[in-house]
mmCIF file of C-alpha atoms in Angstrom:
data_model
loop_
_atom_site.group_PDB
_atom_site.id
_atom_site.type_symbol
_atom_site.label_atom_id
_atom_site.label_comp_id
_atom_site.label_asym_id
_atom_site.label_seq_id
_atom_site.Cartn_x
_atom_site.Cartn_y
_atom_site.Cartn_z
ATOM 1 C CA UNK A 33 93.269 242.543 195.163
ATOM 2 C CA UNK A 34 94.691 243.813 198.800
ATOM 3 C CA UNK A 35 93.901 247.481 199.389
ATOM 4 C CA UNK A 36 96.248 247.497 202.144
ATOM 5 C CA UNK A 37 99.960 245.636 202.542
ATOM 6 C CA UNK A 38 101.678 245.319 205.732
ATOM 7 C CA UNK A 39 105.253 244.781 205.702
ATOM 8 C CA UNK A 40 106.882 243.181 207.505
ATOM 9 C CA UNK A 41 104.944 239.849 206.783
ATOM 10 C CA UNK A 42 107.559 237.976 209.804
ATOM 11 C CA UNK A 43 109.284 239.230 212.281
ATOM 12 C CA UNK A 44 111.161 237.418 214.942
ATOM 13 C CA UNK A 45 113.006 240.160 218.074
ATOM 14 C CA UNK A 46 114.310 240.143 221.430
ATOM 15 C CA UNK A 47 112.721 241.472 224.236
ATOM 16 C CA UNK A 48 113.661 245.215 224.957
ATOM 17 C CA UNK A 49 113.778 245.501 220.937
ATOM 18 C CA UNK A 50 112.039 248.288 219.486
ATOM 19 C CA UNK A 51 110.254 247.783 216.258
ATOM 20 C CA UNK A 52 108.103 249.061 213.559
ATOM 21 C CA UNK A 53 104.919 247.465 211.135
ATOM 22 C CA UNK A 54 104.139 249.435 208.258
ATOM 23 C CA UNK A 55 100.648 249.516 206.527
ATOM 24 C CA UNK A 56 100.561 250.723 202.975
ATOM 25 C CA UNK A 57 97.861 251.542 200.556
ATOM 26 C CA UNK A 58 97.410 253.415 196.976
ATOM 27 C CA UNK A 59 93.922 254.537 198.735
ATOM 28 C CA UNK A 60 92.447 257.195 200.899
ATOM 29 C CA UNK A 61 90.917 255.548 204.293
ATOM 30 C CA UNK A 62 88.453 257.618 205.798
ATOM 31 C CA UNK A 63 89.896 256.058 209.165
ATOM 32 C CA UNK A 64 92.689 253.413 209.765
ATOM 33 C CA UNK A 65 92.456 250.911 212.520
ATOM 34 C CA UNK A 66 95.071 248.620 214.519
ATOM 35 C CA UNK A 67 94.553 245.695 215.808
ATOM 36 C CA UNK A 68 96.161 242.307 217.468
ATOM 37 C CA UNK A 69 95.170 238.966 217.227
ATOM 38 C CA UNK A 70 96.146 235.927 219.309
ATOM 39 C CA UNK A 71 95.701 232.022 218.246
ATOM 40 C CA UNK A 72 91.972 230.881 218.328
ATOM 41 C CA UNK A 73 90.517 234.417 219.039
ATOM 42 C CA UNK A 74 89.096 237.304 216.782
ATOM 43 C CA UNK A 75 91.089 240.276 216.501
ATOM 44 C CA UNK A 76 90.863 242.713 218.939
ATOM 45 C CA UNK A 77 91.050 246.793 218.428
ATOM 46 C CA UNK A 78 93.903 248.292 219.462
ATOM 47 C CA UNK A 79 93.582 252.108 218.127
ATOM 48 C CA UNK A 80 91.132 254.003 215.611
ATOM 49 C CA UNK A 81 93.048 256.964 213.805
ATOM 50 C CA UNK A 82 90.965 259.353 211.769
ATOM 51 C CA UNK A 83 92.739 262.565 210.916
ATOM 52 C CA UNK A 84 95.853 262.320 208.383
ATOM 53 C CA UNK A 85 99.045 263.204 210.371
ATOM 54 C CA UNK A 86 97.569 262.041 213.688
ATOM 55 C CA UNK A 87 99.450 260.130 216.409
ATOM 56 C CA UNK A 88 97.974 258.506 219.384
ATOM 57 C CA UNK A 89 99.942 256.405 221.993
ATOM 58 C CA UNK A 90 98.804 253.526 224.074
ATOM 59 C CA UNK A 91 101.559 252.896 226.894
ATOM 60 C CA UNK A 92 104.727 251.426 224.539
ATOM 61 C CA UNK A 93 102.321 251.482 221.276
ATOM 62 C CA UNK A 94 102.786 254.503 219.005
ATOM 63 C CA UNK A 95 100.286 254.542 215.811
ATOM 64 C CA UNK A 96 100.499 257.435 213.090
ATOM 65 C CA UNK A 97 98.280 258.372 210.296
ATOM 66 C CA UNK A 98 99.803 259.309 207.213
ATOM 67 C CA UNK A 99 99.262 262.652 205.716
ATOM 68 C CA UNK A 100 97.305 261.782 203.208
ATOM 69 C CA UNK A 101 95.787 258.907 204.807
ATOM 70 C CA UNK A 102 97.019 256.154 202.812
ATOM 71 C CA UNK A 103 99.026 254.333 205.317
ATOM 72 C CA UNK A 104 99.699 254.325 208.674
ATOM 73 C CA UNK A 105 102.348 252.485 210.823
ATOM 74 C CA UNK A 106 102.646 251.142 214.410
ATOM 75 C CA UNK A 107 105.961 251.439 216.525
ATOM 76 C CA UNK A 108 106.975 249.353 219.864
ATOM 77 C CA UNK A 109 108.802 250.618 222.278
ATOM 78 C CA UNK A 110 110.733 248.010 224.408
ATOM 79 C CA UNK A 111 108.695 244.844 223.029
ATOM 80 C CA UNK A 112 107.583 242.384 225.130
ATOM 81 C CA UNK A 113 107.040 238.111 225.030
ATOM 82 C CA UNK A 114 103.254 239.800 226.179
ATOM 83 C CA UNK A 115 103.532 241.588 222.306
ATOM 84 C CA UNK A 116 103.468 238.255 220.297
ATOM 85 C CA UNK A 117 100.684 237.961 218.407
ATOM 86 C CA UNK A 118 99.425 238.873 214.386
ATOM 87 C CA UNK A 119 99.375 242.775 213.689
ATOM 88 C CA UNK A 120 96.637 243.411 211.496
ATOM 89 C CA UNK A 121 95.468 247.004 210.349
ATOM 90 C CA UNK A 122 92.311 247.732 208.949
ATOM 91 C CA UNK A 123 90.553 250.675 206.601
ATOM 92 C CA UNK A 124 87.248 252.214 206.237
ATOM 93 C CA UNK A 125 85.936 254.008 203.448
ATOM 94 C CA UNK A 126 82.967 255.609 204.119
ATOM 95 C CA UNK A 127 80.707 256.844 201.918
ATOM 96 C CA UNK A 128 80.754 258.748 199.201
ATOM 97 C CA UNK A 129 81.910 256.479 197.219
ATOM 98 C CA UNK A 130 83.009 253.591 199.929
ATOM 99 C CA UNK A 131 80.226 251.804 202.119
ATOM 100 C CA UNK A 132 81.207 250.892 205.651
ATOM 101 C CA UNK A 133 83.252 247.808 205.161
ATOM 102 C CA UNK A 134 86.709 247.116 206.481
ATOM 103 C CA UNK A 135 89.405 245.546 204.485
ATOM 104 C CA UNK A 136 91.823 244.615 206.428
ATOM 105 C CA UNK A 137 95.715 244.504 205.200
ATOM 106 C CA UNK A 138 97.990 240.992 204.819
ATOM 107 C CA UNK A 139 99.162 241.494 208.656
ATOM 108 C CA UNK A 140 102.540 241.295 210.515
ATOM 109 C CA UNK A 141 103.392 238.238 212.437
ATOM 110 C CA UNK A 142 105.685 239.346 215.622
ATOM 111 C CA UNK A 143 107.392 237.043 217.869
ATOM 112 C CA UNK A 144 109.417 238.503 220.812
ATOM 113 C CA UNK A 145 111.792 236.022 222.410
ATOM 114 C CA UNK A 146 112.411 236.608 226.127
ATOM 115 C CA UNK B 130 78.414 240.958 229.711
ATOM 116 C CA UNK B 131 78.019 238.764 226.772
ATOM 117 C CA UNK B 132 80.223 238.956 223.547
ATOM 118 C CA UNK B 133 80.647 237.869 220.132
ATOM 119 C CA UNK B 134 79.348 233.730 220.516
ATOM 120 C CA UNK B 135 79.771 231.964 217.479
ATOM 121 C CA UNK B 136 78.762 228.532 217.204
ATOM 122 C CA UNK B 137 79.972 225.743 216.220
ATOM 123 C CA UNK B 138 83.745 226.317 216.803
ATOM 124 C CA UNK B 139 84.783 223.631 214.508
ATOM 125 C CA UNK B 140 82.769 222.356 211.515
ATOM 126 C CA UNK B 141 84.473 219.310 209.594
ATOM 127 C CA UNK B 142 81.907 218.645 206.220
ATOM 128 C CA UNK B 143 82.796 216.771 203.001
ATOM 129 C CA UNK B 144 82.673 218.773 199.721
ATOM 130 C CA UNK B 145 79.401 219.209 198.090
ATOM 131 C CA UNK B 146 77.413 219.609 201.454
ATOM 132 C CA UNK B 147 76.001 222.616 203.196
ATOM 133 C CA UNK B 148 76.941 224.363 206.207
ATOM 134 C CA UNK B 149 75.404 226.916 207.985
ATOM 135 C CA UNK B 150 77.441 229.148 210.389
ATOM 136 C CA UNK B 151 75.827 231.317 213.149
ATOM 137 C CA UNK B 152 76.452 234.755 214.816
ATOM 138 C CA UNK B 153 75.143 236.107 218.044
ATOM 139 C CA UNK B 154 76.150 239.418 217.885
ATOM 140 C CA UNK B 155 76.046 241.886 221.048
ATOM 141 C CA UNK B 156 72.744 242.731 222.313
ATOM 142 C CA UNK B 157 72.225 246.277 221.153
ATOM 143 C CA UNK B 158 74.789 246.347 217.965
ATOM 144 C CA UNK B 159 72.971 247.077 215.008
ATOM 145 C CA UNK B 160 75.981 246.121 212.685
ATOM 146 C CA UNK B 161 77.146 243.043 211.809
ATOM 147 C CA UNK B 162 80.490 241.921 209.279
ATOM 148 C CA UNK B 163 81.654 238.644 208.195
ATOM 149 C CA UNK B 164 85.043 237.677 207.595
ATOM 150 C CA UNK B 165 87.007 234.937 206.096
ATOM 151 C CA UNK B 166 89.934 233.889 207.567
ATOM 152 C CA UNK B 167 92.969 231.959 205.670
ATOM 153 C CA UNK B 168 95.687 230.834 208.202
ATOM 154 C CA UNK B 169 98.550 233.310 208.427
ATOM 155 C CA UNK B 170 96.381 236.078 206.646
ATOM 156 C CA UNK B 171 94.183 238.944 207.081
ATOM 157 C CA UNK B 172 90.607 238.691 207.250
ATOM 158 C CA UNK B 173 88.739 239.099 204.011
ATOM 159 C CA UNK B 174 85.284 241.104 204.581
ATOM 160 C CA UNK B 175 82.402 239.040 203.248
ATOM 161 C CA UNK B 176 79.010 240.917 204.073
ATOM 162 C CA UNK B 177 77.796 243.631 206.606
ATOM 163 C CA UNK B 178 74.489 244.462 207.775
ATOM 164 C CA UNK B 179 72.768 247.173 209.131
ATOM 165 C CA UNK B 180 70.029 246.387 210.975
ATOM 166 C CA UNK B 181 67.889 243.398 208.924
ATOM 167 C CA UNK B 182 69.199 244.482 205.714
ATOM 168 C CA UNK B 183 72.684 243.651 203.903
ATOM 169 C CA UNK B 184 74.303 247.086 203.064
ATOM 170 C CA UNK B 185 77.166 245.879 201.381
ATOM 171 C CA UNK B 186 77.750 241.778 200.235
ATOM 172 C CA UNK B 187 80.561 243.020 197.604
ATOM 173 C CA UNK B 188 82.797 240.560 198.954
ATOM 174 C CA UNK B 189 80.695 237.144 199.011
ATOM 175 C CA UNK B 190 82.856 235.282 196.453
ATOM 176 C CA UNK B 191 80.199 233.753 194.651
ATOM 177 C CA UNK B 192 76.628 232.713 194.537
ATOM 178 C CA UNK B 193 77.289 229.637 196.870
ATOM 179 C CA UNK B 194 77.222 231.900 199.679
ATOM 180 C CA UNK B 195 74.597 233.800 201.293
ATOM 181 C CA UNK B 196 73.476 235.051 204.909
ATOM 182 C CA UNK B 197 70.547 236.650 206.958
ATOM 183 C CA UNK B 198 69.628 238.174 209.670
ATOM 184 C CA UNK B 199 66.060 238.148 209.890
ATOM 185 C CA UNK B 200 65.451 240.139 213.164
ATOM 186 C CA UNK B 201 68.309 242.515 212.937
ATOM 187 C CA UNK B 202 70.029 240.026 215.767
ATOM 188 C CA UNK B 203 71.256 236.850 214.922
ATOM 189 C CA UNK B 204 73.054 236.175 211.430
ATOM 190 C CA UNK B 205 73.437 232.881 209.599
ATOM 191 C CA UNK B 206 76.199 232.298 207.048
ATOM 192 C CA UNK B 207 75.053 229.873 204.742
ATOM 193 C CA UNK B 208 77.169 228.142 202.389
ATOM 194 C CA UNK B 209 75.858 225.579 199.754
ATOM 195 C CA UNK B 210 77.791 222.771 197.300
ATOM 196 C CA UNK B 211 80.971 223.547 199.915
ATOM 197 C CA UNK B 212 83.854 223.175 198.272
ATOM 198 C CA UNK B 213 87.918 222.462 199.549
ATOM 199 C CA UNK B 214 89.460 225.941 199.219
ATOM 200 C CA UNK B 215 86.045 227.064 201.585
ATOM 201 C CA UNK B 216 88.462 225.805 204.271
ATOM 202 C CA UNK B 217 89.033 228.891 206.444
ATOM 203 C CA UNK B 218 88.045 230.712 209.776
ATOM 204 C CA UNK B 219 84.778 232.764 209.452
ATOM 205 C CA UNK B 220 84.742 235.389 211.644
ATOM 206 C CA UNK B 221 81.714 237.360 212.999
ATOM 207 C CA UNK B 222 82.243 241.115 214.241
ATOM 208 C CA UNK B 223 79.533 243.517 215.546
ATOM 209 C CA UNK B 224 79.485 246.678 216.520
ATOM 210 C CA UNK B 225 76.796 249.440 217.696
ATOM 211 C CA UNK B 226 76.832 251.432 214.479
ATOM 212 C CA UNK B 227 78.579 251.729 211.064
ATOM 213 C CA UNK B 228 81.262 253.874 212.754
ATOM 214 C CA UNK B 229 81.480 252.159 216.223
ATOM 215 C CA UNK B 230 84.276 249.885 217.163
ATOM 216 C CA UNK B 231 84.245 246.125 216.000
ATOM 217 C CA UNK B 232 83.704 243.377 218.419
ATOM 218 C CA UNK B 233 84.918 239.657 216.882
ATOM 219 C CA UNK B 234 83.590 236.657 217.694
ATOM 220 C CA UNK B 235 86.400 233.647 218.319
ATOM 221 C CA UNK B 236 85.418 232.339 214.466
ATOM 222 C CA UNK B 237 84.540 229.155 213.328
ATOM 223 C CA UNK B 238 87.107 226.576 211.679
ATOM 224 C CA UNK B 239 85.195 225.207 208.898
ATOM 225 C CA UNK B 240 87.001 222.288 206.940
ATOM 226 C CA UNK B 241 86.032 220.994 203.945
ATOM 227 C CA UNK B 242 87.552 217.670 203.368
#
């Protein structure tokens, strides 16, 4: 069973296109992460978001928390050929009742065309 | 510095035989996670371990696999009978606590033919 469901699972822009991945879960996440993954590599972290309603920014990357902490989503700004890669968030449960582990959701596959 | 090694890159076995994957996580990081990897997918947490000891294995899919990590360093994933749908990319994170930010390895491509 996947905790956490990205949508969308493809998607294929121009360059100077503005976009947004959505990451969607029935659970509470103690925190939410973000993170993007090229070809032959391991993921790498993007942004950590803890509180429900926050919203941090990195340059053209905007990533809220959800209210209730459920979901989260991640907007471009302007999207680049540089911004191809696989979109993957990721949520911790601490404990009580959740150990440490990460699940991580189905991820969003994003291809900007110059 | 040094980050996430993980060694081989590629393993290529025929069903029924055992592998054995290895982690050298960052000096220092006292957590460890494995991941599977299916190609196009998210990864699929495995095991983590705190220290020497595995905190939380709830997602080793069955009793084929198993790992260590004897000194609280290096970690072995360690999978016996392999079968065809074991075919995937393990991945190997650490970080320097429960809470601290994941550093991944490149993974290994294990193929089961």
């Amino acid at each position: 069973t996947q905790l956490l469901e990205q949508s969308p699972q493809f998607l294929s822009i121009q360059e100077g296109e503005n976009l947004t991945v959505y990451c969607n879960s029935s659970s509470v996440f103690s925190s939410l992460q973000w993170y993007r993954q090229e070809p032959g590599e391991g993921p790498v972290l993007l942004v950590t978001v803890v509180t429900g309603g926050e919203v941090k920014k990195l340059k053209r990357l905007t990533f809220q928390f959800g209210d209730a902490r459920k979901d989260s989503s991640l907007h471009i700004t302007a999207a680049q050929p540089g911004d191809t890669g696989l979109y993957l968030c990721a949520g911790q449960r601490r404990p009580p009742p959740g150990t440490y582990k990460y699940i991580f959701g189905t991820g969003t596959r994003l291809k900007v065309l110059a | 510095g040094a980050g996430v090694s993980q060694t081989p890159s590629n393993k290529v076995t025929e069903k029924g035989k055992y592998v054995e994957l290895r982690c050298d996580p960052i000096s220092g990081h006292t957590a460890l996670y494995w991941y599977r990897q299916s190609l196009g997918q998210g990864p699929e947490f495995l095991i983590y371990f705190q220290g020497t000891g595995a905190a939380d294995d709830s997602g080793l899919p069955n009793d084929r696999f198993f790992a260590v990590r004897p000194e609280g360093s290096v970690s072995t994933l360690k999978i016996q009978r392999t079968e065809r749908g074991d075919s995937a990319v393990y991945l190997c994170a650490s970080s320097l606590g429960t809470l601290g930010e994941q550093f991944f390895g490149p993974g290994t491509r294990l193929t089961v033919l």
